[in-house]
Short mmCIF file of C-alpha atoms in Angstrom, two decimals:
data_model
loop_
_atom_site.label_atom_id
_atom_site.label_comp_id
_atom_site.label_asym_id
_atom_site.label_seq_id
_atom_site.Cartn_x
_atom_site.Cartn_y
_atom_site.Cartn_z
CA MET A 1 43.13 -28.43 19.66
CA SER A 2 46.59 -29.89 19.44
CA THR A 3 46.85 -33.64 18.90
CA ALA A 4 50.27 -34.00 20.57
CA ARG A 5 48.79 -34.48 24.01
CA VAL A 6 49.78 -36.90 26.73
CA ASP A 7 46.19 -37.89 27.42
CA TYR A 8 42.70 -37.33 26.04
CA ILE A 9 40.26 -34.94 27.71
CA ALA A 10 36.70 -34.89 26.46
CA PRO A 11 35.35 -31.39 25.59
CA TRP A 12 32.60 -29.85 27.68
CA TRP A 13 29.95 -30.02 24.96
CA THR A 14 30.19 -33.81 24.87
CA TYR A 15 29.29 -33.96 28.56
CA TRP A 16 26.39 -31.57 27.91
CA LEU A 17 25.07 -33.73 25.06
CA HIS A 18 25.72 -36.90 27.04
CA SER A 19 23.39 -35.59 29.77
CA PHE A 20 20.43 -35.47 27.35
CA PRO A 21 17.61 -37.80 28.47
CA HIS A 22 17.82 -41.17 26.77
CA VAL A 23 14.33 -42.62 26.33
CA ASN A 24 13.28 -45.51 24.12
CA LEU A 25 10.17 -45.56 21.96
CA ARG A 26 8.15 -46.95 24.88
CA LEU A 27 9.07 -43.82 26.87
CA GLN A 28 11.26 -45.82 29.25
CA PRO A 29 14.60 -44.39 30.45
CA VAL A 30 17.72 -45.96 28.94
CA ASP A 31 21.31 -45.95 30.15
CA SER A 32 23.36 -43.35 28.29
CA THR A 33 26.40 -45.64 27.93
CA PHE A 34 27.42 -45.95 24.29
CA ARG A 35 26.08 -49.31 23.09
CA PRO A 36 25.32 -48.99 19.38
CA TYR A 37 24.42 -52.65 18.93
CA GLU A 38 21.68 -52.73 21.57
CA ASP A 39 18.09 -52.14 20.55
CA ASN A 40 17.15 -49.88 23.48
CA TYR A 41 20.08 -47.55 22.86
CA GLN A 42 19.22 -47.30 19.17
CA GLN A 43 15.64 -46.46 20.10
CA SER A 44 16.88 -43.67 22.39
CA LEU A 45 18.59 -42.01 19.42
CA ILE A 46 15.58 -42.56 17.17
CA PHE A 47 13.42 -40.93 19.85
CA LEU A 48 15.36 -37.69 19.40
CA GLY A 49 14.51 -37.75 15.71
CA CYS A 50 10.86 -38.38 16.58
CA VAL A 51 10.88 -35.28 18.80
CA ALA A 52 12.04 -33.22 15.81
CA ALA A 53 9.30 -34.80 13.68
CA ALA A 54 6.70 -33.86 16.31
CA ALA A 55 8.03 -30.31 16.34
CA LEU A 56 7.71 -30.22 12.55
CA GLY A 57 4.07 -31.34 12.76
CA LEU A 58 3.30 -28.68 15.37
CA ASN A 59 5.04 -26.03 13.29
CA LEU A 60 3.06 -26.91 10.16
CA LEU A 61 -0.17 -26.94 12.18
CA LEU A 62 0.47 -23.45 13.53
CA LEU A 63 1.32 -22.19 10.05
CA ALA A 64 -1.88 -23.69 8.68
CA ILE A 65 -3.91 -22.01 11.42
CA TYR A 66 -2.21 -18.68 10.77
CA LEU A 67 -2.79 -18.85 7.02
CA SER A 68 -6.42 -19.89 7.54
CA CYS A 69 -7.02 -16.93 9.84
CA LEU A 70 -5.32 -14.63 7.36
CA CYS A 71 -7.55 -15.84 4.53
CA CYS A 72 -10.80 -15.86 6.52
CA CYS A 73 -10.37 -12.60 8.42
CA ARG A 74 -9.74 -10.19 5.55
CA LYS A 75 -10.90 -6.66 6.26
CA GLU A 76 -10.81 -3.58 4.11
CA GLU A 77 -7.88 -1.46 5.23
CA GLU A 78 -7.91 2.30 5.25
CA GLU A 79 -5.36 4.22 3.23
CA GLU A 80 -3.60 5.36 6.38
CA SER A 81 -3.12 1.82 7.63
CA LYS A 82 -1.66 0.46 4.40
CA ARG A 83 1.72 2.01 4.68
CA PRO A 84 2.56 0.84 8.23
CA ASN A 85 1.51 -2.76 7.39
CA SER A 86 3.53 -2.70 4.16
CA CYS A 87 6.52 -1.39 6.10
CA CYS A 88 6.19 -4.19 8.66
CA VAL A 89 6.00 -6.77 5.90
CA THR A 90 9.12 -5.33 4.26
CA TRP A 91 11.12 -5.28 7.46
CA ALA A 92 10.00 -8.80 8.37
CA ALA A 93 11.07 -10.04 4.93
CA VAL A 94 14.44 -8.28 5.23
CA THR A 95 14.98 -9.76 8.70
CA ALA A 96 14.08 -13.25 7.48
CA GLY A 97 16.49 -12.88 4.56
CA LEU A 98 19.34 -11.78 6.80
CA VAL A 99 18.68 -14.63 9.24
CA CYS A 100 18.57 -17.10 6.34
CA CYS A 101 21.90 -15.83 4.97
CA ALA A 102 23.44 -16.06 8.45
CA ALA A 103 22.07 -19.61 8.82
CA VAL A 104 23.61 -20.63 5.49
CA GLY A 105 26.97 -19.21 6.58
CA VAL A 106 26.82 -21.12 9.85
CA GLY A 107 25.81 -24.24 7.93
CA PHE A 108 28.77 -24.02 5.57
CA TYR A 109 31.15 -23.67 8.52
CA GLY A 110 29.55 -26.55 10.43
CA ASN A 111 29.54 -28.80 7.36
CA SER A 112 33.23 -28.09 6.77
CA GLU A 113 34.12 -28.70 10.43
CA THR A 114 32.24 -31.99 10.51
CA ASN A 115 33.87 -33.12 7.28
CA ASP A 116 37.32 -32.22 8.62
CA GLY A 117 36.68 -34.15 11.82
CA VAL A 118 35.45 -37.24 10.03
CA TYR A 119 38.37 -37.05 7.60
CA GLN A 120 40.81 -36.96 10.52
CA LEU A 121 39.00 -39.92 12.09
CA THR A 122 39.16 -42.04 8.94
CA TYR A 123 42.78 -41.01 8.27
CA SER A 124 43.76 -42.16 11.77
CA LEU A 125 41.88 -45.42 11.31
CA TYR A 126 43.67 -46.05 8.02
CA ASN A 127 47.03 -45.33 9.67
CA ALA A 128 46.28 -47.70 12.56
CA ASN A 129 45.08 -50.31 10.07
CA HIS A 130 48.33 -49.90 8.09
CA THR A 131 50.39 -50.33 11.28
CA LEU A 132 48.57 -53.48 12.31
CA ALA A 133 48.79 -54.84 8.78
CA GLY A 134 52.55 -54.20 8.85
CA VAL A 135 52.86 -56.10 12.14
CA ASP A 136 50.87 -58.98 10.73
CA ASN A 137 52.98 -59.13 7.55
CA LEU A 138 56.26 -59.08 9.49
CA VAL A 139 55.14 -61.81 11.86
CA GLY A 140 53.76 -63.95 9.06
CA GLY A 141 56.84 -63.50 6.87
CA THR A 142 59.27 -64.33 9.68
CA MET A 143 57.33 -67.40 10.76
CA GLY A 144 57.09 -68.60 7.16
CA SER A 145 60.82 -68.27 6.55
CA MET A 146 61.62 -70.06 9.80
CA GLN A 147 59.22 -72.91 9.16
CA SER A 148 59.95 -73.57 5.48
CA THR A 149 63.18 -72.02 4.20
CA LEU A 150 65.27 -72.61 7.32
CA LYS A 151 63.95 -76.15 7.64
CA GLN A 152 65.03 -76.98 4.08
CA HIS A 153 68.55 -75.61 4.64
CA LEU A 154 68.93 -77.55 7.88
CA ALA A 155 67.72 -80.78 6.23
CA ARG A 156 70.35 -80.58 3.49
CA LEU A 157 73.07 -79.71 6.00
CA ASP A 158 72.03 -82.64 8.12
CA GLU A 159 72.76 -84.95 5.19
CA ILE A 160 76.10 -83.24 4.49
CA PHE A 161 77.23 -83.35 8.13
CA ALA A 162 76.02 -86.89 8.75
CA ALA A 163 79.60 -88.11 9.38
CA ARG A 164 80.24 -85.41 12.02
CA GLY A 165 78.13 -85.76 15.11
CA ASP A 166 79.19 -82.44 16.62
CA TYR A 167 78.06 -80.52 13.53
CA VAL A 168 74.77 -82.40 13.52
CA GLN A 169 74.31 -81.45 17.18
CA THR A 170 74.86 -77.78 16.23
CA LEU A 171 72.15 -78.08 13.60
CA ARG A 172 69.76 -79.52 16.20
CA PHE A 173 70.49 -76.59 18.47
CA MET A 174 69.77 -74.12 15.65
CA GLN A 175 66.45 -75.86 15.01
CA GLN A 176 65.53 -75.44 18.67
CA MET A 177 66.32 -71.69 18.44
CA ALA A 178 64.12 -71.41 15.33
CA ASP A 179 61.26 -73.19 17.12
CA ASN A 180 61.71 -70.82 20.03
CA ILE A 181 61.38 -67.83 17.69
CA ILE A 182 58.24 -69.28 16.14
CA LYS A 183 56.78 -69.82 19.61
CA GLN A 184 57.40 -66.20 20.59
CA LEU A 185 55.84 -64.91 17.39
CA THR A 186 52.83 -67.14 17.88
CA GLY A 187 52.34 -65.66 21.35
CA LEU A 188 51.81 -62.20 19.85
CA PRO A 189 48.12 -61.16 19.51
CA ASP A 190 46.37 -61.91 16.25
CA TRP A 191 45.93 -58.49 14.67
CA GLU A 192 44.15 -59.79 11.59
CA GLN A 193 40.66 -59.41 13.06
CA VAL A 194 41.44 -55.93 14.43
CA LYS A 195 42.90 -54.89 11.07
CA VAL A 196 39.81 -56.03 9.16
CA ASP A 197 37.44 -54.28 11.59
CA LEU A 198 39.35 -50.99 11.43
CA GLY A 199 39.48 -51.07 7.64
CA ALA A 200 35.77 -51.83 7.36
CA ILE A 201 34.88 -49.06 9.83
CA ALA A 202 37.07 -46.54 7.99
CA ASN A 203 35.62 -47.41 4.58
CA GLN A 204 32.03 -47.30 5.78
CA THR A 205 32.57 -44.03 7.64
CA ALA A 206 34.18 -42.36 4.63
CA HIS A 207 31.36 -43.56 2.36
CA VAL A 208 28.62 -42.25 4.66
CA GLU A 209 30.45 -38.96 5.25
CA TYR A 210 30.76 -38.25 1.53
CA TYR A 211 27.00 -38.49 0.98
CA ARG A 212 26.28 -36.57 4.19
CA TRP A 213 28.58 -33.72 3.10
CA LEU A 214 27.07 -33.64 -0.39
CA THR A 215 23.50 -33.68 0.95
CA TYR A 216 24.16 -30.77 3.28
CA LEU A 217 25.89 -28.85 0.52
CA LEU A 218 22.83 -29.18 -1.70
CA LEU A 219 20.55 -28.24 1.21
CA LEU A 220 22.57 -25.10 1.92
CA ILE A 221 22.51 -24.07 -1.73
CA LEU A 222 18.75 -24.70 -1.87
CA ASP A 223 18.11 -22.54 1.20
CA LEU A 224 20.27 -19.74 -0.17
CA VAL A 225 18.52 -19.82 -3.57
CA ILE A 226 15.07 -19.76 -1.92
CA CYS A 227 16.08 -16.81 0.21
CA LEU A 228 17.50 -14.81 -2.70
CA VAL A 229 14.62 -15.55 -5.07
CA THR A 230 12.12 -14.59 -2.36
CA CYS A 231 13.86 -11.26 -1.87
CA LEU A 232 13.80 -10.77 -5.65
CA GLY A 233 10.08 -11.55 -5.77
CA LEU A 234 9.38 -9.04 -3.00
CA ALA A 235 11.46 -6.40 -4.76
CA LYS A 236 9.74 -6.98 -8.12
CA GLN A 237 6.36 -7.65 -6.43
CA SER A 238 5.92 -10.79 -8.55
CA ARG A 239 3.07 -13.06 -7.56
CA LEU A 240 4.48 -16.03 -9.47
CA LEU A 241 7.88 -15.92 -7.76
CA LEU A 242 6.40 -15.44 -4.31
CA THR A 243 3.88 -18.26 -4.72
CA THR A 244 6.56 -20.64 -6.02
CA MET A 245 8.96 -19.72 -3.23
CA MET A 246 6.21 -20.30 -0.68
CA VAL A 247 5.95 -23.91 -1.85
CA PHE A 248 9.74 -24.32 -1.74
CA GLY A 249 9.76 -22.63 1.67
CA VAL A 250 7.52 -25.36 3.05
CA LEU A 251 9.91 -27.96 1.58
CA ALA A 252 12.91 -26.19 3.13
CA LEU A 253 11.10 -26.06 6.47
CA ILE A 254 10.53 -29.81 6.40
CA LEU A 255 14.17 -30.46 5.45
CA GLY A 256 15.32 -28.10 8.22
CA TRP A 257 13.48 -30.02 10.93
CA ALA A 258 14.64 -33.35 9.49
CA SER A 259 18.27 -32.24 9.48
CA LEU A 260 17.91 -30.94 13.03
CA GLY A 261 16.68 -34.31 14.27
CA ALA A 262 19.45 -36.20 12.46
CA ASP A 263 22.14 -33.82 13.73
CA VAL A 264 20.97 -34.00 17.35
CA ALA A 265 20.82 -37.80 17.28
CA ALA A 266 24.29 -38.05 15.70
CA ALA A 267 25.78 -35.51 18.14
CA VAL A 268 24.32 -37.27 21.19
CA GLY A 269 25.53 -40.69 19.99
CA ALA A 270 29.03 -39.39 19.26
CA SER A 271 29.14 -37.64 22.65
CA ASP A 272 28.17 -40.84 24.43
CA PHE A 273 31.22 -42.46 22.86
CA CYS A 274 33.52 -39.47 23.45
CA VAL A 275 32.77 -39.32 27.18
CA ALA A 276 34.17 -42.83 27.79
CA PRO A 277 35.89 -44.19 24.65
CA ASP A 278 38.31 -46.44 26.56
CA LYS A 279 35.51 -48.36 28.20
CA PHE A 280 33.78 -49.03 24.89
CA LEU A 281 36.98 -50.25 23.20
CA MET A 282 37.80 -52.57 26.10
CA ASN A 283 34.36 -54.14 25.90
CA GLN A 284 34.66 -54.62 22.15
CA THR A 285 38.18 -56.15 22.13
CA LYS A 286 38.13 -58.23 25.29
CA ASP A 287 37.61 -61.48 23.35
CA PHE A 288 40.85 -61.37 21.30
CA ILE A 289 43.14 -58.79 23.00
CA SER A 290 44.25 -58.94 26.63
CA ALA A 291 43.55 -56.00 28.94
CA ASP A 292 47.22 -55.20 29.58
CA ILE A 293 47.94 -54.89 25.85
CA LEU A 294 44.92 -52.61 25.34
CA HIS A 295 45.90 -50.46 28.34
CA TYR A 296 49.39 -50.17 26.91
CA TYR A 297 48.09 -48.68 23.67
CA LEU A 298 45.25 -46.61 25.10
CA TYR A 299 47.35 -44.78 27.70
CA CYS A 300 50.97 -45.29 26.52
CA SER A 301 52.46 -44.32 29.86
CA GLN A 302 56.05 -44.88 30.82
CA SER A 303 54.86 -46.50 34.03
CA LEU A 304 53.16 -49.26 32.02
CA PRO A 305 55.48 -52.13 30.97
CA ASN A 306 55.68 -53.18 27.36
CA PRO A 307 53.77 -56.49 27.10
CA PHE A 308 55.86 -57.53 24.08
CA GLN A 309 59.25 -56.82 25.61
CA GLN A 310 59.91 -60.38 26.79
CA SER A 311 58.93 -61.96 23.46
CA LEU A 312 61.03 -59.51 21.49
CA THR A 313 64.01 -60.06 23.79
CA ILE A 314 63.84 -63.84 23.36
CA PHE A 315 63.50 -63.32 19.62
CA GLN A 316 66.65 -61.20 19.58
CA ARG A 317 68.69 -63.63 21.69
CA SER A 318 67.67 -66.61 19.60
CA LEU A 319 68.69 -64.83 16.40
CA THR A 320 72.04 -63.85 17.91
CA THR A 321 72.70 -67.43 19.03
CA MET A 322 71.89 -68.81 15.59
CA GLN A 323 74.13 -66.28 13.89
CA ILE A 324 77.03 -67.30 16.17
CA GLN A 325 76.49 -70.98 15.29
CA VAL A 326 76.41 -70.24 11.57
CA GLN A 327 79.62 -68.23 11.81
CA GLY A 328 81.34 -71.20 13.56
CA LEU A 329 80.18 -73.64 10.90
CA LEU A 330 81.36 -71.34 8.11
CA GLN A 331 84.75 -71.09 9.77
CA PHE A 332 85.34 -74.75 10.66
CA ALA A 333 82.99 -76.94 8.60
CA VAL A 334 83.24 -75.39 5.15
CA PRO A 335 86.95 -76.34 4.71
CA LEU A 336 85.94 -79.96 5.36
CA PHE A 337 82.57 -79.89 3.58
CA PRO A 338 82.69 -77.31 0.75
CA THR A 339 79.19 -78.20 -0.44
CA ALA A 340 77.73 -76.92 2.85
CA GLU A 341 78.79 -73.36 2.14
CA ARG A 342 75.76 -72.55 -0.01
CA ASP A 343 73.21 -73.62 2.61
CA LEU A 344 75.11 -71.92 5.42
CA LEU A 345 75.18 -68.66 3.47
CA GLY A 346 71.44 -69.02 2.81
CA ILE A 347 70.81 -69.46 6.55
CA GLN A 348 72.96 -66.44 7.31
CA LEU A 349 70.98 -64.31 4.81
CA LEU A 350 67.70 -65.50 6.34
CA LEU A 351 68.86 -64.61 9.85
CA ASN A 352 69.91 -61.13 8.70
CA SER A 353 66.51 -60.59 7.12
CA SER A 354 64.79 -61.81 10.31
CA GLU A 355 66.84 -59.39 12.37
CA SER A 356 65.73 -56.49 10.13
CA SER A 357 62.13 -57.64 10.55
CA LEU A 358 62.67 -57.75 14.31
CA HIS A 359 63.71 -54.09 14.37
CA GLN A 360 60.70 -53.06 12.28
CA LEU A 361 58.41 -55.14 14.43
CA THR A 362 59.76 -53.53 17.59
CA ALA A 363 59.07 -50.08 16.16
CA LEU A 364 55.55 -50.96 15.00
CA LEU A 365 54.60 -52.60 18.29
CA ASP A 366 55.67 -49.55 20.25
CA CYS A 367 52.68 -47.75 21.76
CA ARG A 368 53.54 -44.26 20.54
CA GLY A 369 52.45 -44.74 16.95
CA LEU A 370 49.10 -46.38 17.63
CA HIS A 371 48.42 -44.11 20.60
CA LYS A 372 48.91 -41.03 18.42
CA ASP A 373 46.49 -42.45 15.87
CA TYR A 374 44.03 -43.11 18.68
CA LEU A 375 44.27 -39.54 19.97
CA ASP A 376 43.95 -38.10 16.46
CA ALA A 377 40.80 -40.14 15.88
CA LEU A 378 39.28 -38.95 19.18
CA VAL A 379 40.14 -35.32 18.49
CA GLY A 380 38.71 -35.54 14.97
CA GLU A 381 35.45 -37.06 16.14
CA CYS A 382 34.88 -35.42 19.51
CA TYR A 383 36.27 -31.95 18.87
CA ASP A 384 35.85 -31.08 15.20
CA GLY A 385 33.12 -33.59 14.38
CA VAL A 386 30.75 -32.97 17.29
CA GLU A 387 31.43 -29.23 17.19
CA GLY A 388 30.51 -29.19 13.50
CA LEU A 389 27.29 -31.07 14.29
CA LEU A 390 26.40 -28.41 16.86
CA TYR A 391 26.89 -25.70 14.24
CA LEU A 392 24.69 -27.68 11.87
CA CYS A 393 22.02 -27.84 14.59
CA LEU A 394 22.27 -24.05 14.92
CA PHE A 395 21.93 -23.73 11.16
CA SER A 396 18.79 -25.86 11.20
CA LEU A 397 17.22 -23.77 13.97
CA LEU A 398 18.01 -20.47 12.22
CA ALA A 399 16.77 -21.81 8.90
CA VAL A 400 13.52 -22.98 10.49
CA CYS A 401 12.96 -19.57 12.10
CA SER A 402 13.73 -17.69 8.89
CA PHE A 403 11.47 -19.85 6.74
CA CYS A 404 8.65 -19.62 9.28
CA THR A 405 8.91 -15.83 9.13
CA MET A 406 9.08 -15.98 5.35
CA LEU A 407 5.98 -18.16 5.11
CA CYS A 408 4.12 -15.71 7.35
CA THR A 409 5.32 -12.70 5.36
CA ILE A 410 4.70 -13.86 1.79
CA PRO A 411 0.85 -14.07 2.09
CA ARG A 412 0.70 -10.52 3.44
CA ALA A 413 2.97 -9.36 0.64
CA LEU A 414 0.69 -11.05 -1.90
CA ARG A 415 -2.29 -9.34 -0.27
CA HIS A 416 -0.67 -5.90 -0.57
CA ILE A 417 0.19 -6.60 -4.20
CA ALA A 418 -3.44 -7.59 -4.89
CA VAL A 419 -4.75 -4.42 -3.18
CA ARG A 420 -2.36 -2.25 -5.20
CA ASP A 421 -3.36 -3.89 -8.49
CA ARG A 422 -7.05 -3.47 -7.65
CA ASP A 423 -6.52 0.23 -6.93
CA TYR A 424 -4.83 0.67 -10.28
CA GLU A 425 -7.63 -1.15 -12.05
CA ASP A 426 -10.18 1.27 -10.52
CA ILE A 427 -8.47 4.29 -12.16
CA ASP A 428 -9.69 5.38 -15.62
CA GLU A 429 -7.01 4.76 -18.21
CA ASP A 430 -8.21 7.73 -20.31
CA ASP A 431 -7.63 10.11 -17.42
CA PRO A 432 -4.74 12.37 -18.53
CA PHE A 433 -3.74 12.87 -14.89
CA ASN A 434 -3.32 9.10 -14.32
CA PRO A 435 0.41 8.30 -14.12
CA GLN A 436 -0.22 4.84 -15.49
CA ALA A 437 -2.09 6.27 -18.48
CA ARG A 438 0.81 8.64 -19.13
CA ARG A 439 3.24 5.74 -19.12
CA MET A 440 1.00 3.81 -21.49
CA ALA A 441 0.77 6.81 -23.78
CA ALA A 442 4.53 7.11 -23.77
CA HIS A 443 4.88 3.44 -24.77
CA ASN A 444 1.93 3.61 -27.21
CA PRO A 445 2.20 6.89 -29.08
CA THR A 446 -0.61 5.86 -31.48
CA ARG A 447 -3.12 6.54 -28.73
CA GLY A 448 -2.62 10.26 -29.39
CA ASN A 449 -4.41 9.86 -32.77
CA VAL A 450 -7.78 9.23 -31.15
CA HIS A 451 -10.19 12.01 -32.07
CA SER A 452 -11.08 14.18 -29.11
CA PHE A 453 -13.64 16.82 -28.42
CA CYS A 454 -11.80 19.34 -30.62
CA SER A 455 -9.81 17.26 -33.06
CA TYR A 456 -7.02 18.53 -35.13
CA SER A 457 -8.58 17.39 -38.39
CA SER A 458 -11.91 19.13 -37.77
CA SER A 459 -10.11 22.34 -36.95
CA LEU A 460 -8.17 22.10 -40.16
CA GLY A 461 -11.38 21.49 -42.08
CA SER A 462 -12.95 24.58 -40.57
CA GLN A 463 -9.92 26.68 -41.30
CA SER A 464 -9.87 25.54 -44.93
CA SER A 465 -13.46 26.74 -45.35
CA LEU A 466 -12.67 30.12 -43.89
CA HIS A 467 -9.76 30.85 -46.19
CA PRO A 468 -8.02 33.27 -43.86
CA PRO A 469 -5.55 35.64 -45.34
CA ALA A 470 -2.01 34.39 -45.46
CA GLN A 471 0.20 36.09 -42.97
CA ALA A 472 3.85 35.76 -42.29
CA VAL A 473 3.95 34.09 -38.92
CA SER A 474 7.07 33.17 -37.02
CA ASN A 475 7.41 29.47 -36.06
CA ALA A 476 9.41 30.10 -32.93
CA PRO A 477 6.48 30.62 -30.52
CA VAL A 478 4.61 27.61 -31.97
CA SER A 479 7.59 25.27 -31.59
CA GLU A 480 8.15 26.52 -28.06
CA TYR A 481 4.53 25.84 -27.23
CA MET A 482 4.72 22.35 -28.70
CA ASN A 483 7.78 21.59 -26.61
CA GLN A 484 5.95 22.70 -23.48
CA SER A 485 2.99 20.52 -24.40
CA VAL A 486 5.24 17.49 -24.66
CA LEU A 487 6.75 18.21 -21.25
CA PHE A 488 3.41 18.73 -19.51
CA GLY A 489 1.55 15.54 -20.28
CA GLY A 490 3.00 14.18 -23.50
CA ASN A 491 -0.42 14.12 -25.25
CA PRO A 492 -0.97 16.72 -28.01
CA ARG A 493 -4.68 16.11 -28.33
CA TYR A 494 -5.67 19.46 -26.88
CA GLU A 495 -2.58 21.52 -27.24
CA ASN A 496 -2.24 21.04 -31.03
CA VAL A 497 -5.66 22.58 -31.78
CA PRO A 498 -5.22 26.05 -33.33
CA LEU A 499 -6.51 28.88 -31.24
CA ILE A 500 -8.36 30.39 -34.22
CA GLY A 501 -11.99 29.39 -34.12
CA ARG A 502 -12.32 28.56 -30.45
CA GLY A 503 -14.27 31.66 -29.68
CA SER A 504 -12.05 32.57 -26.78
CA PRO A 505 -8.71 34.27 -26.43
CA PRO A 506 -5.61 32.12 -26.01
CA PRO A 507 -4.51 31.15 -22.46
CA SER A 508 -3.00 33.99 -20.56
CA PRO A 509 0.50 32.45 -20.23
CA LEU A 510 0.68 32.19 -24.04
CA ARG A 511 -1.24 35.36 -25.00
CA ASN A 512 1.78 37.58 -25.24
CA ARG A 513 3.63 35.06 -27.39
CA TYR A 514 1.45 35.61 -30.50
CA SER A 515 2.45 38.29 -33.00
CA PRO A 516 0.26 41.40 -33.61
CA SER A 517 -0.73 40.10 -37.04
CA MET A 518 -2.10 36.84 -35.54
CA ARG A 519 -4.13 38.75 -32.95
CA ALA A 520 -5.47 41.08 -35.70
CA ASN A 521 -6.64 38.09 -37.79
CA TYR A 522 -8.33 36.62 -34.78
CA LEU A 523 -10.14 39.89 -33.91
CA SER A 524 -11.09 40.58 -37.56
CA MET A 525 -13.28 37.47 -37.84
CA THR A 526 -16.94 38.40 -38.42
CA ASP A 527 -19.95 36.85 -36.79
CA ASP A 528 -20.86 35.06 -40.03
CA GLN A 529 -17.47 33.40 -40.13
CA MET A 530 -17.86 32.32 -36.49
CA ARG A 531 -21.29 30.80 -37.17
CA HIS A 532 -19.96 29.12 -40.31
CA PHE A 533 -17.08 27.62 -38.27
CA GLY A 534 -19.54 26.32 -35.68
CA SER A 535 -21.76 24.67 -38.31
CA ASP A 536 -18.70 23.00 -39.86
CA PHE A 537 -17.65 21.70 -36.48
CA GLN A 538 -21.10 20.25 -35.74
CA ALA A 539 -21.09 18.57 -39.15
#
């Protein structure tokens, strides 16, 4: 919204917020006019925060009931029903994460907008305070020079021109013009009190805004970290991360409701001011600023007369008259009284300085500068500031919804993780068809050295007792078989046992891979050798 406007128009959302019911803590209706120093109006804003606190209590109660029912109503689920529930939990967690990320994005935008609006408000207040301080310094400096410096010069000239009555009469006339200037400057409003109030308001507002911005920044970072760590815990199926994030989720839920109550109260209070700011300022300044002066600065219309025009005109005419008198004395009196030249030149320098101050004072008292600062302050507060507070309210609502969903999802995710771990614990680790046992065997290769039903060492012992004839056997089929055994199971407990001595032919897929000499040795074993091999094995 452009600040170079002729007049101020309140945005529609301020009227919407202004229409909120204003109720004090005794549940009595209160006038919605902005009166920050009245107790009933303050209670009406506190009541909005109490509504958010009541909503927080109800939300925590419903969550407690839900978690209690979830813990007390556990039923054994069938295998067919596990997958749909796990899918629902996953999608609910993904939805909550996306909503949380969207809420954080909205929160960052709203926090930036509010900070920009408050910065524009304080910057305008500082500018207005600088303008009023400049007016006060010019008025005070001019009055001081007229009352002290000019009076000293006139006193010395009065002694010098004591013999000339006409020159003394000119000095009296100059003193009357100086008193007239002082009178006009005294008639100007005392801006000192306004200047102090504006400076104090600007400093306090900037101080509060800094801590508000920093608090919201930390809250947004906290919500984002909780959301990301929760998603990581669901992906890794970590009980520790999910349990910790559930505790932090409750904390984030409480902070979300608290921020919502504070934002709504601040937005409603600011909207009450933005709907009728002129009325509030008139009520606050009626004791030390007249209504016509305040109207002149608040509206700055060409139809409104300048309340300082008459005083400034008299100031200008008095200075011009005094300058003419000084020029006459320099022209006619200095040749007769050379010692008067120094004081007359001092008076002339003082009048030139006062004329420069008059021009600066005329520019500072013009309504356009202060009116622009006034419009900039209203735009910063009512447009950017209140709009940013509305975005922060939206952030709080989205964060509350996402964390509620997250708190409802995490217990179910923990339950599915517990069911999965229990199913894995029920499976025998020694089962070679167990995928978990295969993974453990791959990580622990020493488990393959456990003696099985037909161990490799016992087979070697039996073969050493038989003393079979040495045959030239090719290693290619054996190495190929060993490679296949590693691929199909990774455990050589059974596959490494030699086929000689088993009492049965080799498996059909591998039968054709043995050489004729190996098959002849196998078939040439006598019954005595077979019985001797069996007795060695039993031993």
